mmCIF file of C-alpha atoms in Angstrom:
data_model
loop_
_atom_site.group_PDB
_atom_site.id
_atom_site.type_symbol
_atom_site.label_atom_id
_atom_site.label_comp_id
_atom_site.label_asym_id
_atom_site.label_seq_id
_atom_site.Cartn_x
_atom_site.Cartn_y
_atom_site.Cartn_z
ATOM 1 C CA UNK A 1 18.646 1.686 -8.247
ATOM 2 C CA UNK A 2 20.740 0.837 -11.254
ATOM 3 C CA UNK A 3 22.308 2.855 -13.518
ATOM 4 C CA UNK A 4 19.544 2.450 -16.375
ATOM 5 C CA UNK A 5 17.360 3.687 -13.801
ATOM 6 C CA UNK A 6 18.512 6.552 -12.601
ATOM 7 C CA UNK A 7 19.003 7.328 -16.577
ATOM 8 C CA UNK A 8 15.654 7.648 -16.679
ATOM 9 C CA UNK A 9 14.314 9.107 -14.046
ATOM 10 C CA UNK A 10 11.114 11.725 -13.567
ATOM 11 C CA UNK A 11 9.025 11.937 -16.996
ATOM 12 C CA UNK A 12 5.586 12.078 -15.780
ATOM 13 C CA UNK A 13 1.914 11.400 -17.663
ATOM 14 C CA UNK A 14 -1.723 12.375 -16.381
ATOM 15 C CA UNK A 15 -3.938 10.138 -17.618
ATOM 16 C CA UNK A 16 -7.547 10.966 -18.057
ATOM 17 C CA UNK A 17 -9.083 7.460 -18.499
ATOM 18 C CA UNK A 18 -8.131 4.136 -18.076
ATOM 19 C CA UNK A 19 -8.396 3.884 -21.795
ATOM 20 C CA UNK A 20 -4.718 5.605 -21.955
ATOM 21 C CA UNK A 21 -3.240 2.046 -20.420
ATOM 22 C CA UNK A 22 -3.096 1.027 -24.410
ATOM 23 C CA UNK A 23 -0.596 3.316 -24.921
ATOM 24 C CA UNK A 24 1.707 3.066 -21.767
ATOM 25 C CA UNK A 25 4.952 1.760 -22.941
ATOM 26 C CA UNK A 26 8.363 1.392 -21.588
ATOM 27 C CA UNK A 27 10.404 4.738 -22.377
ATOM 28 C CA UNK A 28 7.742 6.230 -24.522
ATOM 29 C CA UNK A 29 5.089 8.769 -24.154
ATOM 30 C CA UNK A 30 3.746 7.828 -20.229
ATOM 31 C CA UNK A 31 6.848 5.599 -19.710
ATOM 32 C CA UNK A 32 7.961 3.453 -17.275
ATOM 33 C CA UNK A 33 10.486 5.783 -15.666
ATOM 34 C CA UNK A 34 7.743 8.161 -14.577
ATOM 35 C CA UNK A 35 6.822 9.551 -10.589
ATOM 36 C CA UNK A 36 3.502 8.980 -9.638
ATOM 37 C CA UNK A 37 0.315 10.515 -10.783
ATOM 38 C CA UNK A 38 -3.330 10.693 -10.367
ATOM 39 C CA UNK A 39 -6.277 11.284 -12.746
ATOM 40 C CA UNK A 40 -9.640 10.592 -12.287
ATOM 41 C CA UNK A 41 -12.616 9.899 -14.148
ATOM 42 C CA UNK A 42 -16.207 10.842 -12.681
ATOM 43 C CA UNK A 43 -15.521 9.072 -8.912
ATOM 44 C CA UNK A 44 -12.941 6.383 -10.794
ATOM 45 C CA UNK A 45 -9.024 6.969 -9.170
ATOM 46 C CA UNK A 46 -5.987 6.185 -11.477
ATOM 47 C CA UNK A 47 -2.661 6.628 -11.438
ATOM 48 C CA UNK A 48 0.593 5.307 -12.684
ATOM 49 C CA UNK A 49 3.879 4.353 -11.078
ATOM 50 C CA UNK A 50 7.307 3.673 -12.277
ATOM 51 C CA UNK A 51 7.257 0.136 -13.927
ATOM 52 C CA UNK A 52 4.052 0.619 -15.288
ATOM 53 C CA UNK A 53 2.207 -0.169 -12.587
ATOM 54 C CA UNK A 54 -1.358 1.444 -12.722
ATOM 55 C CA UNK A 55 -3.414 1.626 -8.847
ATOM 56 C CA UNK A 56 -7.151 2.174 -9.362
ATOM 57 C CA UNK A 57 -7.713 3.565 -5.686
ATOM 58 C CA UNK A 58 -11.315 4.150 -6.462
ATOM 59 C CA UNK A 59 -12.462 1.508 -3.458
ATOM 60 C CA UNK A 60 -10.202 3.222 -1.361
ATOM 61 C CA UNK A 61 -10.288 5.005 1.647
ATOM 62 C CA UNK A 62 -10.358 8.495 1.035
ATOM 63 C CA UNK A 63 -10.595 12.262 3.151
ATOM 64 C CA UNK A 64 -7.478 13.858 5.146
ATOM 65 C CA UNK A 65 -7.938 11.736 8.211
ATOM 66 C CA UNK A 66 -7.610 8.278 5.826
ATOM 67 C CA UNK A 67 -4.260 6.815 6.865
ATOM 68 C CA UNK A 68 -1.758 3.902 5.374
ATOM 69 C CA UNK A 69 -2.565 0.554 7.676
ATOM 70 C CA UNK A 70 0.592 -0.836 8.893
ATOM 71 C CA UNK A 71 1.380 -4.474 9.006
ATOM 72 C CA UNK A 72 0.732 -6.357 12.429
ATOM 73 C CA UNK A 73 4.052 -8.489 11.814
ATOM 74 C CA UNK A 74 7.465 -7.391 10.786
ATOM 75 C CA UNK A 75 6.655 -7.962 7.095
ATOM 76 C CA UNK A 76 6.274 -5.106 4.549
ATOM 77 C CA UNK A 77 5.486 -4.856 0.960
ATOM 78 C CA UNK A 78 8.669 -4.803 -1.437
ATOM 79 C CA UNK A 79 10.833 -1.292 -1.691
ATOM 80 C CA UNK A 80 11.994 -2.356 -5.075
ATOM 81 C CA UNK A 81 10.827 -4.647 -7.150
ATOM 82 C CA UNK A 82 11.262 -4.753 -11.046
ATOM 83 C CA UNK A 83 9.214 -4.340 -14.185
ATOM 84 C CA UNK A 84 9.202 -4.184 -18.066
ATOM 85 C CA UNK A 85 10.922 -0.866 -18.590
ATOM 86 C CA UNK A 86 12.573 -0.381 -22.068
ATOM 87 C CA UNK A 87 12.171 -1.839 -25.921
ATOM 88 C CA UNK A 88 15.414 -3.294 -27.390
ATOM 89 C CA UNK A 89 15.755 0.666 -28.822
ATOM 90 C CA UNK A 90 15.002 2.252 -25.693
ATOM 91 C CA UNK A 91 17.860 0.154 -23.932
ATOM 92 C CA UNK A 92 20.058 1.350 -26.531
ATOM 93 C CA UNK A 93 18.721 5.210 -26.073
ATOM 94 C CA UNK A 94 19.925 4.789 -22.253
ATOM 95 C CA UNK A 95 23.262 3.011 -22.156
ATOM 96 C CA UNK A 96 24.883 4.615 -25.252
ATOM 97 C CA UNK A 97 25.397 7.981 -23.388
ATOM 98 C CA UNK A 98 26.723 5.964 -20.613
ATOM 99 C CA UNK A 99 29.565 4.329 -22.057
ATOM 100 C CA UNK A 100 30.498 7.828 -24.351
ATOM 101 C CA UNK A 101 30.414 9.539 -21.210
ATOM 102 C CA UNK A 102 33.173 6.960 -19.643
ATOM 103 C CA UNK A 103 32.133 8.010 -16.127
ATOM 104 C CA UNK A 104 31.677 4.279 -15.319
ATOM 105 C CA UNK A 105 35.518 2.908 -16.579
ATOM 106 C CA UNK A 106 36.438 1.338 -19.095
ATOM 107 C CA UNK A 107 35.714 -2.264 -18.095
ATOM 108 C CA UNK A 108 32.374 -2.216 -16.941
ATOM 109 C CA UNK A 109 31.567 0.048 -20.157
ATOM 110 C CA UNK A 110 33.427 -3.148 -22.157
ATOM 111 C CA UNK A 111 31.675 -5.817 -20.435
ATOM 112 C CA UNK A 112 28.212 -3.746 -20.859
ATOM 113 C CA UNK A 113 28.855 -3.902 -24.497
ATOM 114 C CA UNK A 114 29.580 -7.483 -24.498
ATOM 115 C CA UNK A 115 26.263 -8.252 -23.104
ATOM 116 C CA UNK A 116 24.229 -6.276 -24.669
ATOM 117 C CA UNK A 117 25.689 -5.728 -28.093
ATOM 118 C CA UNK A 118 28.469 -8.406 -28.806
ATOM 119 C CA UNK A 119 25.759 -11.231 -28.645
ATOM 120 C CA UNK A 120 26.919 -12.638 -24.437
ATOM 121 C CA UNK A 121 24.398 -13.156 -24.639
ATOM 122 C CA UNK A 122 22.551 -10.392 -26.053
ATOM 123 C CA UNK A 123 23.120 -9.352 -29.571
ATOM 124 C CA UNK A 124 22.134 -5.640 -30.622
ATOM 125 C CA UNK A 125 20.004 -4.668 -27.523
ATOM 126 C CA UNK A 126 17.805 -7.722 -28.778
ATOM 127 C CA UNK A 127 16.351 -5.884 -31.727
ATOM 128 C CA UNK A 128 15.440 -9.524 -33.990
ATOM 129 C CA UNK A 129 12.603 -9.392 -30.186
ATOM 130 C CA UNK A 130 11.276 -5.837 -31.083
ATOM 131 C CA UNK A 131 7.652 -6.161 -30.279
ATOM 132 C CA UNK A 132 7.934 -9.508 -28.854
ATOM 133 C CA UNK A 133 8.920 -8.929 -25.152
ATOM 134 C CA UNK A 134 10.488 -6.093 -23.241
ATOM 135 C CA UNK A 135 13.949 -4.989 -20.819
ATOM 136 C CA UNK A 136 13.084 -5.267 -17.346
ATOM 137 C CA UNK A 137 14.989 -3.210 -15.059
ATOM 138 C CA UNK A 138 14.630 -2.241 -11.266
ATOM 139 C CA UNK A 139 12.608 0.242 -9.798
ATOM 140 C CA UNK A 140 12.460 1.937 -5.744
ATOM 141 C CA UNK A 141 8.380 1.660 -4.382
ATOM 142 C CA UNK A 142 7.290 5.105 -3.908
ATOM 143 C CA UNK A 143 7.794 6.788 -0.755
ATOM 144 C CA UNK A 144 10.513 3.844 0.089
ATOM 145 C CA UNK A 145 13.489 5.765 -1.398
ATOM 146 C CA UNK A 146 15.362 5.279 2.249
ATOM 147 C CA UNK A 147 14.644 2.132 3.222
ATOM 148 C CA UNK A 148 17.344 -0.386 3.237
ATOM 149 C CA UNK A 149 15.269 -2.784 0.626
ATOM 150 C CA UNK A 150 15.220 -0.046 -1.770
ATOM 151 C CA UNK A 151 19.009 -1.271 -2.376
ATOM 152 C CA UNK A 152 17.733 -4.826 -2.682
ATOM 153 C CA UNK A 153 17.371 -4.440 -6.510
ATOM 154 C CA UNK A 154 20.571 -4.938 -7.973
ATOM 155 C CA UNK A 155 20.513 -6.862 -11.564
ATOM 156 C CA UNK A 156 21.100 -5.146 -14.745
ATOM 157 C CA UNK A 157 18.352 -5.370 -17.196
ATOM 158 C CA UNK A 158 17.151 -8.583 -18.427
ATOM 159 C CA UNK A 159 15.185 -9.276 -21.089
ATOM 160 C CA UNK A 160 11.361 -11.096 -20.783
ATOM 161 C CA UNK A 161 9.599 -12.120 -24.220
ATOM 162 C CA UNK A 162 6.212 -11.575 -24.278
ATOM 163 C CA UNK A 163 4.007 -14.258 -22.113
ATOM 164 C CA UNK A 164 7.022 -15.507 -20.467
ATOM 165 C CA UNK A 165 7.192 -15.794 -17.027
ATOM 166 C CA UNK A 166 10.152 -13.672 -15.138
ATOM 167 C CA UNK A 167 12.968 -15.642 -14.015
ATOM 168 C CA UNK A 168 12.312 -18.091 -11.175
ATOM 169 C CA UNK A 169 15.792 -16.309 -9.492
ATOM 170 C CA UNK A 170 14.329 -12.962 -9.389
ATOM 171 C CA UNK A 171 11.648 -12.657 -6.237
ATOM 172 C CA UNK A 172 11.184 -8.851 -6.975
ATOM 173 C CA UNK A 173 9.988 -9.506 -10.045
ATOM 174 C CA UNK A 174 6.351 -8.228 -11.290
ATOM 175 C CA UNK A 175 3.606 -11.106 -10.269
ATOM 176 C CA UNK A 176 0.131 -10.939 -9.652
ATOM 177 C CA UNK A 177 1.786 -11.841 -5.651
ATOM 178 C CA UNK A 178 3.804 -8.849 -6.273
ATOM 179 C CA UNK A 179 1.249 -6.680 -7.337
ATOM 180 C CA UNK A 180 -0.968 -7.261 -4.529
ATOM 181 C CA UNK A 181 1.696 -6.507 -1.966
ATOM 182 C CA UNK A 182 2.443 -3.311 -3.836
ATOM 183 C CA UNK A 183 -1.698 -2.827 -3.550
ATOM 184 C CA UNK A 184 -0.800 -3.357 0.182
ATOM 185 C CA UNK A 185 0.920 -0.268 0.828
ATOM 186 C CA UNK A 186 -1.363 2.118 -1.245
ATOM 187 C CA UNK A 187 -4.246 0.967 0.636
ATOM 188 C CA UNK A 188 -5.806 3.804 3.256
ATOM 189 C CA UNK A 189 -8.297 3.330 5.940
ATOM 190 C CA UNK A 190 -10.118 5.945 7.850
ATOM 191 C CA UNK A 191 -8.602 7.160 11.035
ATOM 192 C CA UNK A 192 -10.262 5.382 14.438
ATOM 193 C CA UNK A 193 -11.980 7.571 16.270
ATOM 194 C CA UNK A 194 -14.505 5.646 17.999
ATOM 195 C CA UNK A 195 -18.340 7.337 18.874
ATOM 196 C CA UNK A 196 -18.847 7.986 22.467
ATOM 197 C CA UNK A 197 -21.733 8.413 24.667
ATOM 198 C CA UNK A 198 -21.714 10.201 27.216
ATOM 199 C CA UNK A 199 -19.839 12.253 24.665
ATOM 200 C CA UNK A 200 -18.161 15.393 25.728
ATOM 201 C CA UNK A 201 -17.436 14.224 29.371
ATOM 202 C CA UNK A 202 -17.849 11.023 31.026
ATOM 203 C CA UNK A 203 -18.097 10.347 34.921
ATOM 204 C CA UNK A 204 -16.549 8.101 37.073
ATOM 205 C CA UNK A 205 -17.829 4.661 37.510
ATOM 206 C CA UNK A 206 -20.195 5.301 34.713
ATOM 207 C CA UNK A 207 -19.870 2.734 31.656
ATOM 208 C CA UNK A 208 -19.267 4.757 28.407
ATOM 209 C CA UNK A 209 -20.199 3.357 25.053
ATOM 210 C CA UNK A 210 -18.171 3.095 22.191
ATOM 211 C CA UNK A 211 -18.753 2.175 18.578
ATOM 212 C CA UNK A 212 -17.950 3.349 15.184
ATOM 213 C CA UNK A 213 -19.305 4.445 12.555
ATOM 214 C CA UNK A 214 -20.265 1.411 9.646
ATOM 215 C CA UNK A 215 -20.578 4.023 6.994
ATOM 216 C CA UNK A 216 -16.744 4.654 7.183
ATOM 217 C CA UNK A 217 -15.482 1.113 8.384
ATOM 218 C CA UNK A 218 -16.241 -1.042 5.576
ATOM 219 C CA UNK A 219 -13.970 -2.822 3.140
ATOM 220 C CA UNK A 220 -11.547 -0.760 1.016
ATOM 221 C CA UNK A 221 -9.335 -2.298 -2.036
ATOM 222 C CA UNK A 222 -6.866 -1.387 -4.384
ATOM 223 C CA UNK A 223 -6.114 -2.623 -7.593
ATOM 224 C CA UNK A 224 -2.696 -2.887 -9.149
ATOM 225 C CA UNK A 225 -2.147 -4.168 -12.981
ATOM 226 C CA UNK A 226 0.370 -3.649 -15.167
ATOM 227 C CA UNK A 227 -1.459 -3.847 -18.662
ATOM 228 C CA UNK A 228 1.669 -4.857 -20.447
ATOM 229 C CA UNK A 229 1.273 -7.516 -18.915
ATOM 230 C CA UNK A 230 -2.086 -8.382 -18.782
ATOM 231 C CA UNK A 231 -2.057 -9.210 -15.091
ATOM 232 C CA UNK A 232 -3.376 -7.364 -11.667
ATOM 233 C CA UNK A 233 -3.963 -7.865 -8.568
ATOM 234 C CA UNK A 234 -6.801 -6.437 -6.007
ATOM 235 C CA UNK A 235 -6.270 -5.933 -2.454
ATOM 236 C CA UNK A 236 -9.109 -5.545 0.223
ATOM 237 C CA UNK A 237 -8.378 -5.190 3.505
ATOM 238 C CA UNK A 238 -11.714 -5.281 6.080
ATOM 239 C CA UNK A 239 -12.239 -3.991 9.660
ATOM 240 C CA UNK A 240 -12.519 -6.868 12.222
ATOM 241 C CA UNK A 241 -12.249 -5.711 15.554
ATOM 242 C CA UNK A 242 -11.277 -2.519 17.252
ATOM 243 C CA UNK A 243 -8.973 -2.440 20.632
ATOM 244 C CA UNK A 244 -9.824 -0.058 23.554
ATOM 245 C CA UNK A 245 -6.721 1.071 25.187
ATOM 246 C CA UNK A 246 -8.500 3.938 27.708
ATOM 247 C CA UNK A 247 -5.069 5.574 28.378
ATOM 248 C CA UNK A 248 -5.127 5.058 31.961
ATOM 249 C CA UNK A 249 -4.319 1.732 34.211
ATOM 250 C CA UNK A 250 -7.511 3.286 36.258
ATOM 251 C CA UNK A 251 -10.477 2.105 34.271
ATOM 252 C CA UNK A 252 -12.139 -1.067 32.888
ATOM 253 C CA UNK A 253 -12.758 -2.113 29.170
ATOM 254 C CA UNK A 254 -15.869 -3.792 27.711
ATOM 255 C CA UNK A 255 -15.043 -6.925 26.940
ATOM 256 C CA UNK A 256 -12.094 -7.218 29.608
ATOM 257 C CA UNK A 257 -10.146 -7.960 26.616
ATOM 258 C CA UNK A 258 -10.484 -4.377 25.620
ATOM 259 C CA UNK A 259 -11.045 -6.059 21.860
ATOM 260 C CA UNK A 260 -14.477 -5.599 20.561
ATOM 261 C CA UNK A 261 -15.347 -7.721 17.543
ATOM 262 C CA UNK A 262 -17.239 -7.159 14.531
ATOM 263 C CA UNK A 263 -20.741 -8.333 14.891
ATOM 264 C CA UNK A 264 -23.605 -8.310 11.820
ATOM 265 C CA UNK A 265 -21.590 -5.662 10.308
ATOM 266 C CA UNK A 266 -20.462 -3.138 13.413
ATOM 267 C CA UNK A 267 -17.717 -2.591 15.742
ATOM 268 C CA UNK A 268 -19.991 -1.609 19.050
ATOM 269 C CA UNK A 269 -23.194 -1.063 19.339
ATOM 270 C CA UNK A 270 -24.790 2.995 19.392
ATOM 271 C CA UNK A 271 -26.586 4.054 22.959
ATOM 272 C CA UNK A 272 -29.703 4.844 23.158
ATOM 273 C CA UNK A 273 -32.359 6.173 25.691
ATOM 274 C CA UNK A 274 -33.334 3.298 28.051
ATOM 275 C CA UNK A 275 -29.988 1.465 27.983
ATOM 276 C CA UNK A 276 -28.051 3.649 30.932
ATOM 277 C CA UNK A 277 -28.357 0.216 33.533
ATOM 278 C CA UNK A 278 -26.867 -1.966 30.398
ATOM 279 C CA UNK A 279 -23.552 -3.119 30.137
ATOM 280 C CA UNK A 280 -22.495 -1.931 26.751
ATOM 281 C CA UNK A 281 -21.016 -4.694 24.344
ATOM 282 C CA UNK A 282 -18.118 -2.457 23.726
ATOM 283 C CA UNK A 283 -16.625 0.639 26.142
ATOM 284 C CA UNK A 284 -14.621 1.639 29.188
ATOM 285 C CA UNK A 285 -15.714 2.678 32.741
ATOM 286 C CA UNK A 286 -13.098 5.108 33.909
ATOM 287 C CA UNK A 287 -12.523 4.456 37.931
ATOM 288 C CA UNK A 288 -10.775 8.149 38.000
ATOM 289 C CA UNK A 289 -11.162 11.490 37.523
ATOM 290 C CA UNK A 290 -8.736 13.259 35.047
ATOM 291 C CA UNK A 291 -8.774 16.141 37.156
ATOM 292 C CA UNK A 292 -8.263 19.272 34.873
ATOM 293 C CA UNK A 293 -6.845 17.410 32.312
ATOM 294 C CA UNK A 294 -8.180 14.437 30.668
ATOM 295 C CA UNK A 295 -6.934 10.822 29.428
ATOM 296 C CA UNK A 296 -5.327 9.891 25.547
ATOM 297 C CA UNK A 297 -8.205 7.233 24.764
ATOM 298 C CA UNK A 298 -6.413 5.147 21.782
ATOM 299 C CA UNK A 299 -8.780 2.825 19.305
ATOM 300 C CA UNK A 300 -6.937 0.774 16.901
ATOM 301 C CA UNK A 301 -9.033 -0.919 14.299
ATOM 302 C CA UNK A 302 -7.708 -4.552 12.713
ATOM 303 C CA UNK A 303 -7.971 -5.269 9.172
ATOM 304 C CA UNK A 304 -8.042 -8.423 7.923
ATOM 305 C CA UNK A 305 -6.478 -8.060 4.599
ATOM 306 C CA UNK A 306 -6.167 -10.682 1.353
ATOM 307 C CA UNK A 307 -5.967 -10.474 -2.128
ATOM 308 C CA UNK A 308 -7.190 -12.312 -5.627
ATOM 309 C CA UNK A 309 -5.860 -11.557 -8.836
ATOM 310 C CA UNK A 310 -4.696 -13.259 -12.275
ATOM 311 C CA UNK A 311 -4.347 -16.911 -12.279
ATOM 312 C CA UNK A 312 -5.605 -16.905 -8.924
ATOM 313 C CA UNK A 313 -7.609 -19.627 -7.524
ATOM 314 C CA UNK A 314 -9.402 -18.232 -4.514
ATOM 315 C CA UNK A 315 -8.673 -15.550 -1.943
ATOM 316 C CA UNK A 316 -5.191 -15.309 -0.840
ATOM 317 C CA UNK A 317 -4.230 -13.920 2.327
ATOM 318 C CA UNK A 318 -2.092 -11.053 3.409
ATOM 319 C CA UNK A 319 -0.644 -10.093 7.295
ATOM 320 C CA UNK A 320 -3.243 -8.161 8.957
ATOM 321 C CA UNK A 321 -2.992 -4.611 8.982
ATOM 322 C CA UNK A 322 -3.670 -2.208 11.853
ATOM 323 C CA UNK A 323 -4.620 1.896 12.192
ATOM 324 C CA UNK A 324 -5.045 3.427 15.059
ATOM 325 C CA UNK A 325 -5.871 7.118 16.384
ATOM 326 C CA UNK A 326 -6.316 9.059 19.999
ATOM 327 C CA UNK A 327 -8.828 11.366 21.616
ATOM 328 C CA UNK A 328 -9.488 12.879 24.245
ATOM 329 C CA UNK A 329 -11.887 12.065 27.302
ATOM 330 C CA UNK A 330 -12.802 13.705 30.387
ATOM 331 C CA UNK A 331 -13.756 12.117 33.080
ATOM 332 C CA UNK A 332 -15.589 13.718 36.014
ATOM 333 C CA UNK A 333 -16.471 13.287 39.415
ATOM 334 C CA UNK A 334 -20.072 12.400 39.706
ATOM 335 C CA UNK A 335 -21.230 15.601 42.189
ATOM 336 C CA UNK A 336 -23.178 14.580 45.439
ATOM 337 C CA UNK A 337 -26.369 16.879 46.281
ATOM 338 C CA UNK A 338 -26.591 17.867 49.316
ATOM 339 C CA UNK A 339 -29.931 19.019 50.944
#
């Protein structure tokens, strides 16, 4: 984080309504420097990050079992990115005390000046811009304080006018792209704990159903703006398939793939009376007993994830994402009669 940022650091604004956006600025009153927040608004989620980034989590998943989805490939969304942050008098606010303190040296304090005062190749903080563009400066995603990318954001402030596009050099810089990954990681799904039938215990050789429930798998989204800058982003993610891992190397999975597809809208298909001879279109036939214990069944769900947002053309797409959760099952020995 640079030193502007950590100047700045903590100031915090609950906004009621997304009406307040009008009045986020950069260093003001519901700054740009601020830890996130939520408000809501009847059933509507919002809440503001540093950079002025605003998520509307109202599509979201919701309920303590929701969960972050976690990308199927190595790739994750940015740990520091940056953002419109100060006016030309803001700038000046933070760096003054900087260079009076002389905790930095004398030379960097010198060549600070220079930049931003002497006119190399900013004169006066830029005030003949007030009003027409902003400082950018860095800022570390939230809950990504530790990771190794959160160092990855290492310019000073820069300065965007208004409408501009950020420099070309700058890959961390606030896009609709960049919004949509930052969507990415505030997206949460429900956690996958598939329907069973039989459902408290299960026998050997006997195929068990699975499926899940379609009123909590369905498509979730996020949307990330920054109304500065008159751009967002929306990411959905959507359930595709769901993998059967039974927790044991004795037992079968319906399909043998153990990966049952979505189909008209579900993930599995409920039992019902008359269907016990059936092979069901998604399950596991355990060929042991657990004994007094039972086995860790494990259902991760897929979700195909993509994004629009401004200047868009279309659907873009995102790496899949993946959630997963365990349960227990039983599994019993069927019990001759004997007569």
């Amino acid at each position: 984080m640079s030193v502007c940022a950590a100047v700045l650091a903590g100031a915090t604004v609950l906004f009621s309504s997304p009406t307040a956006w009008a009045d986020f600025v950069p260093g003001g009153e519901g700054a740009a420097s601020e830890t996130q927040v939520d408000g809501g608004q009847e059933d509507r989620t919002v809440s503001a990050t540093a950079g002025a980034v605003v998520f509307d989590r109202s599509n979201n998943g919701s309920g303590q079992s929701a969960g972050p989805v976690a990308s199927a490939t190595n790739w994750t969304p940015p740990a520091c990115y940056y953002a419109p942050k100060y006016t030309p008098e803001q700038l000046q606010k933070a760096l003054e005390p900087v260079w009076q303190a002389e905790s930095t040296g004398y030379q960097w304090d010198a060549e600070q000046r220079d930049k931003y005062v002497n006119g190399h190749p900013y004169k006066d903080f830029n005030k003949e811009k007030s009003g027409d563009g902003y400082w950018w400066d860095s800022y570390v995603t939230d809950g990504r304080e530790g990771d190794p990318g959160a160092l990855d954001c290492t310019k000073p402030p820069f300065w965007v006018d208004t409408n501009d596009i950020p420099p070309a050099d700058i890959p961390q810089a606030i896009t609709p792209e960049v919004l949509a990954q930052l969507a990415y990681a505030e997206i949460r799904v429900p956690t996958t704990e598939v329907d069973l039938a039989p459902e408290n215990a299960t026998k050997v050789n006997l195929p068990t159903w699975a499926w899940l429930d379609g009123a909590k798998f369905k498509p979730v989204s996020v949307t990330a703006s920054v109304p500065l800058l008159g751009v967002q982003a929306t990411t959905t993610a959507e359930p595709v398939s769901v993998e059967i891992d039974p927790g044991t190397a004795d037992a079968e999975t319906y399909p043998a793939s153990g990966v049952c597809e979505i189909e008209n809208g579900s993930i599995g298909e409920p039992y019902a009376q008359g269907k016990a001879d059936e092979t069901p279109p998604c399950g596991v036939k355990y060929l042991r007993s657990s004994g007094d214990g039972s086995y860790q069944l494990k259902a991760t769900v897929t979700w195909k994830i993509h994004w629009t947002g401004t200047g868009v053309d279309g659907e873009q797409k995102l790496p899949d994402g993946a959630f997963g959760g365990e349960q227990d099952v039983v599994v019993q020995e069927i019990q001759a009669v004997n007569r």
